[in-house]
CSV table of C-alpha atoms and ligand atoms in Angstrom, one decimal:
chain,number,residue,atom,x,y,z
A,212,MET,CA,5.6,-39.5,96.6
A,213,LEU,CA,7.7,-42.4,95.3
A,214,ARG,CA,11.1,-42.1,95.2
A,215,LEU,CA,13.0,-44.2,92.6
A,216,TYR,CA,17.0,-44.9,91.7
A,217,ASN,CA,16.9,-43.7,88.2
A,218,THR,CA,19.4,-45.3,85.9
A,219,LEU,CA,19.4,-42.6,83.5
A,220,THR,CA,20.5,-39.6,86.2
A,221,LYS,CA,21.9,-42.5,88.5
A,222,LYS,CA,20.0,-40.5,91.2
A,223,ILE,CA,16.9,-41.5,93.3
A,224,GLU,CA,14.5,-39.2,92.0
A,225,SER,CA,10.4,-38.1,92.9
A,226,VAL,CA,8.7,-40.5,90.6
A,227,THR,CA,5.9,-37.8,89.0
A,228,PRO,CA,4.3,-38.7,85.8
A,229,SER,CA,3.8,-36.6,82.6
A,230,LEU,CA,0.0,-36.5,83.0
A,231,PRO,CA,-1.5,-35.9,86.5
A,232,LYS,CA,-2.0,-39.1,88.6
A,233,GLU,CA,-1.5,-41.1,85.3
A,234,PHE,CA,1.9,-43.2,84.5
A,235,THR,CA,2.7,-44.9,81.4
A,236,LEU,CA,4.8,-48.3,82.1
A,237,TYR,CA,6.6,-50.8,79.9
A,238,CYS,CA,8.5,-53.6,80.9
A,239,CYS,CA,10.5,-55.8,78.5
A,240,GLY,CA,8.7,-59.1,78.9
A,241,PRO,CA,10.2,-62.7,78.0
A,242,THR,CA,11.4,-64.2,74.9
A,243,VAL,CA,9.0,-67.3,74.7
A,244,TYR,CA,12.0,-70.0,72.8
A,245,ASP,CA,11.9,-71.8,76.5
A,246,TYR,CA,10.6,-71.7,79.7
A,247,ALA,CA,11.1,-68.4,81.7
A,248,HIS,CA,13.3,-69.6,85.2
A,249,ILE,CA,13.0,-68.1,88.8
A,250,GLY,CA,15.6,-65.3,88.1
A,251,ASN,CA,13.2,-63.4,85.4
A,252,PHE,CA,10.5,-63.3,87.2
A,253,ARG,CA,12.4,-61.8,89.8
A,254,THR,CA,12.2,-58.9,87.2
A,255,TYR,CA,9.0,-59.4,86.5
A,256,THR,CA,8.0,-59.6,90.2
A,257,LEU,CA,9.8,-56.1,90.7
A,258,THR,CA,7.6,-54.4,87.4
A,259,ASP,CA,4.6,-55.7,89.3
A,260,ILE,CA,5.1,-54.3,92.8
A,261,LEU,CA,6.0,-51.1,91.2
A,262,VAL,CA,2.4,-51.0,89.3
A,263,ARG,CA,1.0,-52.2,92.3
A,264,ALA,CA,2.8,-49.7,94.7
A,265,LEU,CA,1.6,-46.7,91.7
A,266,ARG,CA,-1.7,-47.6,92.2
A,267,TYR,CA,-1.6,-48.2,95.9
A,268,GLY,CA,-0.9,-44.6,95.9
A,269,GLY,CA,-3.9,-43.1,93.7
A,270,ASN,CA,-2.2,-43.5,90.4
A,271,SER,CA,-3.7,-45.2,87.4
A,272,VAL,CA,-1.1,-46.9,85.2
A,273,HIS,CA,-1.3,-48.1,81.9
A,274,TYR,CA,0.9,-51.1,81.7
A,275,ILE,CA,2.4,-53.3,78.8
A,276,MET,CA,4.7,-56.3,78.9
A,277,ASN,CA,5.6,-57.6,75.1
A,278,ILE,CA,6.1,-61.0,74.3
A,279,THR,CA,8.8,-61.9,72.2
A,280,ASP,CA,8.3,-64.2,69.5
A,281,VAL,CA,10.9,-63.3,67.0
A,282,GLY,CA,14.3,-61.2,66.3
A,283,HIS,CA,15.9,-62.0,69.6
A,284,LEU,CA,18.9,-63.8,68.4
A,285,VAL,CA,21.4,-65.9,70.7
A,286,SER,CA,24.3,-63.2,70.2
A,287,ASP,CA,23.8,-59.8,71.7
A,288,SER,CA,25.8,-58.7,68.9
A,289,ASP,CA,23.2,-59.5,66.1
A,290,SER,CA,24.2,-62.7,65.3
A,291,GLY,CA,23.8,-66.3,65.7
A,292,GLU,CA,20.6,-67.9,65.5
A,293,ASP,CA,17.2,-66.5,66.2
A,294,LYS,CA,16.7,-68.3,69.6
A,295,LEU,CA,12.8,-68.8,68.6
A,296,GLU,CA,14.0,-70.9,65.7
A,297,LYS,CA,16.9,-72.6,67.8
A,298,GLY,CA,13.8,-73.4,70.2
A,299,SER,CA,11.6,-74.9,66.8
A,300,LYS,CA,14.7,-76.8,65.7
A,301,ARG,CA,15.6,-78.5,69.4
A,302,GLU,CA,12.3,-79.4,69.4
A,303,GLY,CA,10.7,-80.4,66.2
A,304,LYS,CA,8.1,-78.1,66.1
A,305,SER,CA,7.3,-75.1,64.3
A,306,ALA,CA,8.7,-71.4,65.8
A,307,TRP,CA,5.0,-70.7,66.0
A,308,ASP,CA,4.6,-73.7,67.8
A,309,ILE,CA,7.1,-73.0,69.8
A,310,ALA,CA,6.0,-69.3,70.7
A,311,LYS,CA,2.5,-70.5,71.4
A,312,PHE,CA,3.4,-73.0,74.2
A,313,TYR,CA,6.2,-70.9,76.2
A,314,THR,CA,3.6,-68.2,76.2
A,315,GLU,CA,0.9,-70.0,77.7
A,316,ALA,CA,3.6,-71.9,80.1
A,317,PHE,CA,4.9,-68.2,81.0
A,318,LEU,CA,1.2,-67.0,81.8
A,319,SER,CA,0.3,-69.8,83.6
A,320,ASP,CA,3.4,-69.6,85.7
A,321,SER,CA,2.6,-65.3,86.1
A,322,LYS,CA,-0.5,-66.4,87.3
A,323,LYS,CA,0.9,-68.7,90.1
A,324,LEU,CA,3.2,-65.4,91.1
A,325,ASN,CA,0.0,-63.5,91.4
A,326,LEU,CA,1.1,-60.5,88.7
A,327,MET,CA,-1.3,-58.7,87.1
A,328,ASP,CA,-2.0,-58.7,83.8
A,329,PRO,CA,-0.5,-55.8,82.0
A,330,ASP,CA,-3.1,-53.8,80.0
A,331,VAL,CA,-1.7,-55.5,76.9
A,332,ARG,CA,0.6,-58.1,76.0
A,333,PRO,CA,2.0,-57.2,72.4
A,334,LYS,CA,3.7,-59.1,70.0
A,335,PRO,CA,6.7,-58.4,67.5
A,336,THR,CA,5.3,-60.8,65.2
A,337,ASP,CA,1.6,-58.9,65.3
A,338,HIS,CA,3.6,-55.6,65.0
A,339,ILE,CA,5.5,-55.8,61.9
A,340,PRO,CA,3.6,-52.6,59.8
A,341,GLU,CA,4.8,-50.9,63.0
A,342,GLN,CA,8.0,-52.1,63.2
A,343,ILE,CA,8.8,-51.0,59.4
A,344,GLU,CA,7.2,-47.6,59.6
A,345,MET,CA,9.8,-46.8,62.3
A,346,ILE,CA,12.7,-47.9,60.3
A,347,ASN,CA,11.4,-46.3,57.3
A,348,THR,CA,11.3,-42.7,59.7
A,349,LEU,CA,14.7,-43.6,61.1
A,350,ILE,CA,16.4,-43.9,57.2
A,351,ASP,CA,14.7,-41.1,55.9
A,352,LYS,CA,16.1,-39.0,59.2
A,353,ARG,CA,19.5,-41.2,57.4
A,354,TYR,CA,20.6,-43.0,60.6
A,355,GLY,CA,20.0,-46.1,58.5
A,356,TYR,CA,22.1,-47.9,56.0
A,357,ILE,CA,22.5,-51.2,54.5
A,358,ILE,CA,25.1,-54.2,54.3
A,359,ASP,CA,24.7,-57.8,53.6
A,360,ASP,CA,22.8,-59.4,56.1
A,361,GLY,CA,20.6,-56.4,57.0
A,362,LEU,CA,19.7,-52.8,57.7
A,363,TYR,CA,21.4,-51.3,60.7
A,364,PHE,CA,21.4,-48.4,63.1
A,365,ASP,CA,24.5,-46.2,62.7
A,366,THR,CA,25.1,-45.0,66.7
A,367,SER,CA,27.7,-42.8,65.7
A,368,LYS,CA,24.9,-40.1,64.5
A,369,SER,CA,23.6,-40.3,67.9
A,370,ALA,CA,25.5,-37.5,70.1
A,371,ASN,CA,24.0,-38.9,73.6
A,372,TYR,CA,24.4,-42.8,72.8
A,373,GLY,CA,25.7,-44.6,76.0
A,374,GLU,CA,23.5,-42.2,78.3
A,375,LEU,CA,22.3,-45.5,80.8
A,376,THR,CA,25.7,-46.9,81.1
A,377,GLY,CA,27.5,-43.5,81.3
A,378,GLN,CA,30.1,-45.2,78.9
A,379,LYS,CA,31.0,-43.2,75.5
A,380,ARG,CA,30.7,-44.4,72.2
A,381,SER,CA,34.7,-43.9,71.5
A,382,GLU,CA,35.4,-45.6,75.0
A,383,LEU,CA,32.9,-48.8,73.7
A,384,LYS,CA,35.2,-48.9,70.4
A,385,GLU,CA,38.2,-50.0,72.3
A,386,GLY,CA,36.1,-52.2,74.9
A,387,ALA,CA,36.2,-55.9,75.2
A,388,ARG,CA,33.6,-56.6,73.2
A,389,VAL,CA,34.0,-59.1,69.6
A,390,GLU,CA,32.8,-57.5,66.9
A,391,VAL,CA,31.9,-60.0,64.2
A,392,ASN,CA,30.7,-58.3,61.7
A,393,VAL,CA,33.3,-56.1,59.9
A,394,GLN,CA,30.7,-54.3,57.6
A,395,LYS,CA,29.0,-52.5,60.2
A,396,ARG,CA,30.6,-48.8,60.4
A,397,ASN,CA,30.5,-49.0,64.4
A,398,PRO,CA,30.9,-52.1,66.8
A,399,THR,CA,27.9,-50.4,68.5
A,400,ASP,CA,25.5,-50.4,65.3
A,401,PHE,CA,23.1,-52.5,65.6
A,402,ALA,CA,20.4,-54.0,63.3
A,403,LEU,CA,16.9,-52.8,62.6
A,404,TRP,CA,15.4,-55.4,60.1
A,405,LYS,CA,17.5,-58.5,59.2
A,406,PHE,CA,18.1,-60.2,56.0
A,407,SER,CA,16.8,-63.5,55.2
A,408,TYR,CA,19.1,-63.9,52.0
A,409,PRO,CA,21.6,-61.5,51.5
A,410,LYS,CA,21.8,-58.0,50.5
A,411,GLY,CA,20.0,-57.7,46.8
A,412,ARG,CA,18.2,-61.0,46.5
A,413,ASP,CA,14.5,-61.5,47.3
A,414,PHE,CA,14.9,-64.9,47.3
A,415,ASP,CA,18.2,-67.2,47.0
A,416,SER,CA,17.9,-70.3,45.2
A,417,ASN,CA,20.1,-72.4,47.4
A,418,LEU,CA,17.4,-71.8,50.0
A,419,ASP,CA,14.5,-73.1,48.2
A,420,ASP,CA,14.4,-75.8,50.5
A,421,VAL,CA,11.8,-75.0,52.5
A,422,SER,CA,13.3,-76.3,55.4
A,423,LYS,CA,16.5,-74.5,55.5
A,424,ARG,CA,14.4,-71.3,55.3
A,425,ARG,CA,13.5,-68.9,58.0
A,426,GLN,CA,10.0,-70.0,59.1
A,427,MET,CA,9.2,-66.2,60.9
A,428,GLU,CA,10.2,-63.8,57.6
A,429,TRP,CA,8.3,-60.7,56.2
A,430,PRO,CA,8.4,-59.0,52.9
A,431,SER,CA,9.6,-55.2,53.4
A,432,PRO,CA,10.6,-52.1,51.4
A,433,TRP,CA,14.4,-53.7,51.8
A,434,GLY,CA,14.2,-57.4,51.2
A,435,ILE,CA,12.5,-60.2,53.2
A,436,GLY,CA,13.8,-60.8,56.7
A,437,PHE,CA,12.3,-60.1,60.1
A,438,PRO,CA,12.7,-56.8,62.6
A,439,GLY,CA,16.3,-56.8,65.1
A,440,TRP,CA,15.8,-57.6,69.0
A,441,HIS,CA,15.5,-53.7,70.1
A,442,ILE,CA,13.1,-52.1,67.1
A,443,GLU,CA,10.2,-54.2,68.5
A,444,CYS,CA,10.2,-52.5,72.5
A,445,SER,CA,10.8,-48.6,70.3
A,446,ALA,CA,8.6,-49.4,68.1
A,447,MET,CA,5.2,-51.4,70.4
A,448,SER,CA,5.8,-49.0,73.3
A,449,ARG,CA,5.3,-46.2,70.7
A,450,ARG,CA,2.3,-47.8,69.5
A,451,TYR,CA,0.4,-47.7,73.1
A,452,LEU,CA,2.0,-45.4,74.8
A,453,GLY,CA,3.4,-42.3,73.1
A,454,ASP,CA,6.7,-41.0,72.6
A,455,GLN,CA,7.2,-40.8,76.0
A,456,ILE,CA,7.2,-43.3,78.6
A,457,ASP,CA,7.2,-42.7,81.9
A,458,ILE,CA,8.9,-45.8,83.6
A,459,HIS,CA,10.7,-48.8,81.8
A,460,THR,CA,11.6,-51.9,83.8
A,461,GLY,CA,13.8,-54.6,82.9
A,462,GLY,CA,16.5,-56.6,84.4
A,463,ALA,CA,20.2,-55.4,84.7
A,464,ASP,CA,21.5,-57.0,81.6
A,465,LEU,CA,19.5,-54.7,79.4
A,466,ILE,CA,21.3,-51.8,80.0
A,467,PRO,CA,23.9,-52.0,77.9
A,468,ILE,CA,22.7,-53.0,75.1
A,469,HIS,CA,19.2,-53.5,74.4
A,470,HIS,CA,18.0,-50.3,76.6
A,471,THR,CA,21.0,-48.4,75.2
A,472,ASN,CA,19.9,-49.4,71.9
A,473,GLU,CA,16.1,-48.4,72.4
A,474,ILE,CA,16.8,-45.3,73.6
A,475,VAL,CA,18.6,-44.1,70.4
A,476,GLN,CA,16.7,-45.1,67.9
A,477,SER,CA,13.1,-44.2,69.5
A,478,GLU,CA,14.8,-40.6,70.4
A,479,ALA,CA,16.0,-40.8,66.8
A,480,ALA,CA,12.6,-41.4,65.1
A,481,THR,CA,10.2,-39.6,67.3
A,482,GLY,CA,12.6,-36.6,68.3
A,483,ILE,CA,11.4,-36.7,71.7
A,484,ARG,CA,14.1,-36.7,74.5
A,485,PRO,CA,14.0,-38.5,76.9
A,486,PHE,CA,12.5,-41.2,75.6
A,487,VAL,CA,11.8,-42.9,78.6
A,488,ARG,CA,11.7,-40.5,82.4
A,489,TYR,CA,12.8,-43.5,84.6
A,490,TRP,CA,14.4,-46.5,83.9
A,491,VAL,CA,14.5,-48.9,86.4
A,492,HIS,CA,16.4,-52.2,86.6
A,493,GLY,CA,16.1,-55.2,88.6
A,494,GLN,CA,19.6,-56.6,90.1
A,495,PHE,CA,19.9,-60.7,89.8
A,496,ILE,CA,19.4,-63.6,91.3
A,497,MET,CA,22.6,-65.7,91.5
A,498,VAL,CA,23.5,-69.0,92.4
A,499,ASP,CA,27.1,-69.7,94.0
A,500,ASN,CA,27.9,-65.9,93.1
A,501,GLU,CA,26.9,-66.4,89.7
A,502,LYS,CA,23.8,-64.7,87.4
A,503,MET,CA,21.0,-67.6,86.9
A,504,ALA,CA,21.3,-68.0,83.0
A,505,LYS,CA,19.7,-70.5,80.9
A,506,SER,CA,23.0,-70.8,78.9
A,507,LYS,CA,24.6,-71.3,82.1
A,508,GLY,CA,22.3,-74.3,83.0
A,509,ASN,CA,21.8,-72.9,87.0
A,510,PHE,CA,18.7,-72.0,87.2
A,511,TYR,CA,15.5,-73.3,88.2
A,512,ARG,CA,12.0,-72.8,87.1
A,513,LEU,CA,8.9,-71.6,89.1
A,514,GLN,CA,7.8,-75.7,88.6
A,515,ASN,CA,10.9,-77.2,90.3
A,516,ILE,CA,10.0,-74.9,93.5
A,517,LEU,CA,6.9,-76.4,93.4
A,518,ASP,CA,7.6,-79.9,93.2
A,519,LYS,CA,9.3,-79.7,96.1
A,520,GLY,CA,6.2,-78.7,97.9
A,521,PHE,CA,6.6,-74.7,97.8
A,522,ASP,CA,3.7,-72.3,97.7
A,523,PRO,CA,4.7,-70.5,94.3
A,524,LEU,CA,3.7,-67.1,96.7
A,525,ALA,CA,6.7,-68.9,99.1
A,526,LEU,CA,8.9,-67.5,96.1
A,527,ARG,CA,7.2,-64.0,95.5
A,528,TYR,CA,8.2,-63.5,99.3
A,529,PHE,CA,11.4,-64.8,99.0
A,530,TYR,CA,11.9,-62.0,96.0
A,531,MET,CA,10.6,-59.5,98.6
A,532,THR,CA,12.9,-60.3,101.2
A,533,SER,CA,15.9,-58.1,99.7
A,534,HIS,CA,15.9,-55.1,97.9
A,535,TYR,CA,15.4,-55.0,94.3
A,536,ARG,CA,19.0,-53.2,93.2
A,537,SER,CA,21.0,-56.1,95.6
A,538,PHE,CA,21.7,-58.9,94.3
A,539,LEU,CA,19.8,-62.2,95.8
A,540,ASN,CA,21.5,-65.3,96.3
A,541,PHE,CA,19.0,-67.8,95.4
A,542,THR,CA,19.1,-70.9,98.3
A,543,TRP,CA,16.7,-73.4,99.3
A,544,THR,CA,17.2,-72.6,103.4
A,545,GLY,CA,16.6,-68.4,101.8
A,546,LEU,CA,13.1,-69.9,100.4
A,547,GLU,CA,12.5,-72.2,103.1
A,548,ALA,CA,12.9,-69.1,105.2
A,549,ALA,CA,10.4,-67.4,103.0
A,550,SER,CA,7.5,-69.8,103.1
A,551,ARG,CA,7.6,-69.8,106.7
A,552,GLY,CA,7.1,-65.9,106.6
A,553,LEU,CA,4.4,-66.4,104.9
A,554,GLU,CA,2.9,-69.0,106.6
A,555,GLU,CA,3.2,-66.4,109.5
A,556,LEU,CA,0.9,-64.1,107.8
A,557,ARG,CA,-1.3,-66.1,106.5
A,558,SER,CA,-1.5,-67.7,110.0
A,559,PHE,CA,-2.2,-64.1,111.7
A,560,MET,CA,-4.6,-63.9,109.0
A,561,ARG,CA,-6.8,-67.0,109.9
A,562,SER,CA,-7.2,-66.2,114.0
A,563,ALA,CA,-7.5,-62.7,112.9
A,564,LYS,CA,-10.6,-63.9,110.3
A,565,ASN,CA,-12.0,-65.8,113.2
A,566,ASN,CA,-12.8,-62.8,114.8
A,567,ALA,CA,-14.3,-61.1,112.4
A,568,GLY,CA,-17.5,-59.2,114.0
A,569,LYS,CA,-15.8,-58.3,117.1
A,570,ARG,CA,-15.6,-54.7,115.9
A,571,ASN,CA,-15.2,-52.3,119.0
A,572,GLU,CA,-14.8,-48.9,118.6
A,573,LEU,CA,-11.6,-47.6,118.5
A,574,SER,CA,-10.1,-44.9,120.9
A,575,ASN,CA,-8.4,-42.4,118.8
A,576,GLU,CA,-4.7,-43.2,120.1
A,577,LYS,CA,-5.6,-46.5,118.2
A,578,LEU,CA,-6.8,-44.8,115.0
A,579,LEU,CA,-3.5,-42.8,115.6
A,580,LYS,CA,-1.7,-45.9,115.7
A,581,ILE,CA,-3.5,-47.4,112.4
A,582,ASP,CA,-2.3,-44.1,110.7
A,583,THR,CA,1.2,-44.4,111.8
A,584,PHE,CA,1.8,-48.0,110.6
A,585,ARG,CA,-0.1,-47.3,107.2
A,586,LYS,CA,2.2,-44.2,106.8
A,587,LYS,CA,5.1,-46.5,107.7
A,588,PHE,CA,4.2,-48.9,104.8
A,589,THR,CA,4.1,-46.0,102.5
A,590,ASP,CA,7.2,-44.3,103.2
A,591,ALA,CA,9.1,-48.3,102.7
A,592,LEU,CA,7.4,-48.1,99.4
A,593,GLU,CA,8.4,-44.4,98.6
A,594,ASN,CA,11.8,-45.5,99.6
A,595,ASP,CA,12.7,-46.7,96.8
A,596,LEU,CA,10.3,-49.4,96.6
A,597,ASN,CA,12.3,-51.2,100.4
A,598,MET,CA,10.2,-54.1,100.2
A,599,PRO,CA,12.3,-55.8,103.1
A,600,GLN,CA,11.3,-52.5,105.3
A,601,ALA,CA,7.7,-52.9,104.3
A,602,LEU,CA,7.8,-56.1,105.3
A,603,ALA,CA,9.2,-55.4,108.5
A,604,VAL,CA,6.1,-52.5,109.1
A,605,VAL,CA,3.4,-55.4,108.6
A,606,TYR,CA,5.3,-57.7,111.4
A,607,GLU,CA,5.3,-54.2,113.5
A,608,THR,CA,1.6,-54.0,112.8
A,609,ILE,CA,0.7,-57.3,114.1
A,610,LYS,CA,2.9,-57.4,117.0
A,611,SER,CA,1.2,-53.8,117.8
A,612,ASN,CA,-1.8,-53.4,120.5
A,613,ILE,CA,-4.2,-52.2,118.1
A,614,PRO,CA,-7.2,-54.3,117.7
A,615,ILE,CA,-6.9,-57.5,115.7
A,616,THR,CA,-9.4,-56.7,113.3
A,617,ASP,CA,-7.6,-53.5,112.4
A,618,LYS,CA,-5.0,-55.0,112.2
A,619,TYR,CA,-6.4,-57.9,109.1
A,620,ASP,CA,-7.9,-54.6,107.3
A,621,LEU,CA,-4.3,-52.9,107.6
A,622,LEU,CA,-2.4,-56.0,106.2
A,623,LEU,CA,-5.5,-56.6,103.8
A,624,GLU,CA,-4.4,-52.6,102.6
A,625,PHE,CA,-0.5,-53.8,102.7
A,626,ASP,CA,-1.6,-57.0,100.4
A,627,GLU,CA,-2.7,-54.5,97.4
A,628,VAL,CA,1.3,-53.8,97.0
A,629,LEU,CA,2.4,-57.4,98.5
A,630,GLY,CA,0.3,-59.7,96.7
A,631,LEU,CA,0.3,-62.4,98.8
A,632,ASP,CA,-3.3,-63.0,98.5
A,633,LEU,CA,-3.6,-62.7,102.0
A,634,GLN,CA,-7.5,-62.5,101.5
A,635,HIS,CA,-7.7,-66.2,100.5
A,636,VAL,CA,-6.1,-68.0,103.5
A,637,LYS,CA,-7.8,-71.0,103.9
A,638,GLN,CA,-10.2,-71.3,106.9
A,639,LYS,CA,-9.6,-74.9,107.5
A,640,ASP,CA,-5.7,-74.5,108.3
A,641,VAL,CA,-7.0,-73.0,111.0
A,642,SER,CA,-4.5,-74.8,113.4
A,643,ILE,CA,-5.2,-73.7,116.5
A,644,PRO,CA,-4.5,-77.2,118.4
A,645,VAL,CA,-7.4,-78.1,121.3
A,646,GLU,CA,-5.2,-78.4,123.8
A,647,ILE,CA,-3.5,-74.6,123.0
A,648,SER,CA,-7.7,-73.5,123.0
A,649,GLU,CA,-7.9,-75.1,126.5
A,650,LEU,CA,-5.2,-73.5,127.9
A,651,LEU,CA,-6.5,-70.4,126.6
A,652,LYS,CA,-9.8,-70.6,128.2
A,653,LYS,CA,-8.2,-71.5,131.4
A,654,ARG,CA,-6.1,-68.6,131.4
A,655,GLU,CA,-9.1,-66.2,130.9
A,656,GLU,CA,-10.4,-68.0,134.0
A,657,TYR,CA,-7.7,-67.3,135.8
A,658,ARG,CA,-7.8,-63.5,134.4
A,659,LYS,CA,-11.3,-63.4,135.5
A,660,ALA,CA,-10.3,-64.4,138.8
A,661,LYS,CA,-7.5,-62.0,139.8
A,662,ASP,CA,-4.9,-65.2,139.9
A,663,PHE,CA,-2.1,-63.2,137.5
A,664,LYS,CA,0.5,-65.8,138.7
A,665,MET,CA,-1.4,-68.5,137.1
A,666,SER,CA,-2.9,-67.3,134.0
A,667,ASP,CA,0.8,-65.8,133.7
A,668,ASP,CA,2.2,-69.2,133.8
A,669,VAL,CA,-0.2,-70.6,131.4
A,670,ARG,CA,0.9,-67.9,128.9
A,671,LYS,CA,4.2,-69.2,129.1
A,672,GLU,CA,3.1,-72.2,128.7
A,673,ILE,CA,1.0,-71.2,125.9
A,674,GLU,CA,4.0,-69.5,124.3
A,675,ASN,CA,6.4,-72.2,124.4
A,676,ARG,CA,4.7,-74.4,122.7
A,677,GLY,CA,5.3,-72.3,119.9
A,678,TYR,CA,1.8,-69.6,120.2
A,679,GLU,CA,1.6,-66.3,120.7
A,680,ILE,CA,-1.3,-64.4,123.0
A,681,ASN,CA,-2.6,-61.3,121.5
A,682,ASP,CA,-4.9,-59.4,123.9
A,683,THR,CA,-7.5,-57.5,121.9
A,684,PRO,CA,-10.9,-55.4,123.3
A,685,ALA,CA,-12.7,-58.3,121.5
A,686,GLY,CA,-10.5,-61.0,123.9
A,687,SER,CA,-7.7,-63.2,123.9
A,688,VAL,CA,-6.8,-65.0,120.6
A,689,VAL,CA,-3.6,-66.9,119.6
A,690,ILE,CA,-1.9,-66.8,116.5
A,691,LYS,CA,1.2,-69.6,116.0
A,692,LYS,CA,4.9,-67.8,115.9
B,267,AMP,P1,15.0,-63.0,78.8
B,267,AMP,O1,14.2,-63.8,78.3
B,267,AMP,O2,16.6,-63.8,78.8
B,267,AMP,O3,15.3,-62.2,77.8
B,267,AMP,O4,15.1,-62.3,80.1
B,267,AMP,C1,14.1,-61.9,80.7
B,267,AMP,C2,14.1,-60.7,81.6
B,267,AMP,O5,14.7,-61.6,82.8
B,267,AMP,C3,15.0,-59.4,81.8
B,267,AMP,O6,14.7,-58.5,82.0
B,267,AMP,C4,16.3,-59.9,81.8
B,267,AMP,O7,16.9,-58.8,82.4
B,267,AMP,C5,15.9,-60.6,83.3
B,267,AMP,N1,17.1,-61.4,83.9
B,267,AMP,C6,17.7,-62.5,82.9
B,267,AMP,N2,18.0,-63.2,84.1
B,267,AMP,C7,18.0,-62.5,85.3
B,267,AMP,C8,18.4,-62.9,86.8
B,267,AMP,N3,19.4,-63.8,87.2
B,267,AMP,N4,18.2,-62.8,87.7
B,267,AMP,C9,17.2,-61.4,87.7
B,267,AMP,N5,16.5,-61.1,86.3
B,267,AMP,C10,17.2,-61.6,85.5
B,268,ZN,ZN1,12.7,-54.8,75.7
């Protein structure tokens, strides 16, 4: 059974679905006002590996990742411009075109990183009625109040506010957060619906200049406007996964505000606690000890990596070289090492593929060994999704003395979780040079003649040239080290 660190309980827990063998999982997806960077993709890859690991364990997973195309403001305290409108000004395109363009870019990068498609990628602009309905419920239950610029959630009404961070609301009041909206009842209150125009007016005559008006706005019982950022995830997760979700993922920066707010509004609307049974958060990609972020300008996109000649799956491999709860420093040297690791796996798969068909009966001892590797791999996954440990098992398997065809099969099986597309290693790249094949032939001859001294010398020669010999019941093969 998978064991994961749950941000809610701050413990590593066995993860069980609420329905037998059937998980529901929601991941906060990208805000499509610009390209996603490789920091963002670490979080999406974590989610992808988690979904794969659950499926590998024989479960089905209902997997939803939203695409935020409205309502995410520049500042976390519900002020500032909508990121989509900002993107629109930056590029002189409509906000709708910005959303479309960057959604496509995101999907294309996701595909290159071999991220599985979620069952649905809902967008808040397609789910305005669901968000309005949830806000209505919150108002009926007296959680909402109206001020000049919007309708807000009163966090003082939620006894459990701040569960994820472990901080009390009263502590946050004195905290360092700069409060800009003096009309809010509590500094931690957040917008459910923001008005395009000040309260009480459905249309501002000063804004009849269309160019100054918001591009994305909808009528609501409270006035023309748009949904707050957090309500989309509460409303859309409810629409597709029900009142309670098994697992919710996202990056660690979403814990104190976005996820904290999702919890209180969902629980207030449905009356069901906990809204999410297991919260799983990925730690950041760093550059020179600083979080990789668009606002800091210290980010790389997948395309920057491809431009340097890297395979996109080398990045995926790079993510797996550290545990998801550790900071991962991005360096080109680190990426090169990951790229070599990936090439090593591919090279093994190529030579193993060449041996396909030379299958031998397995002894009981070898069958047992295969089970041991499979178990070790599963143990690594179950150990809080420990991918560095899982990769170590992969190498242990390759180096073992089980038949090469079985190693090949096992690696394909492990790849269901790793997602390195090991099935499709290109045959033309089988690059065992002729002189190495000749040396291997020579060694076979010495072995047949029982001249072990000479056969050993040849083996050393092969190894010195960077190749490794794998003696299998089906014969000897060489693999690039
Ligand atoms: P955003 O588009 O800023 O909403 O971020 C999308 C996702 O990427 C969120 O889950 C963030 O928590 C996550 N994220 C942002 N920056 C990083 C980073 N440097 N490393 C890992 N994940 C990040
Ligand atoms: Zn979200």
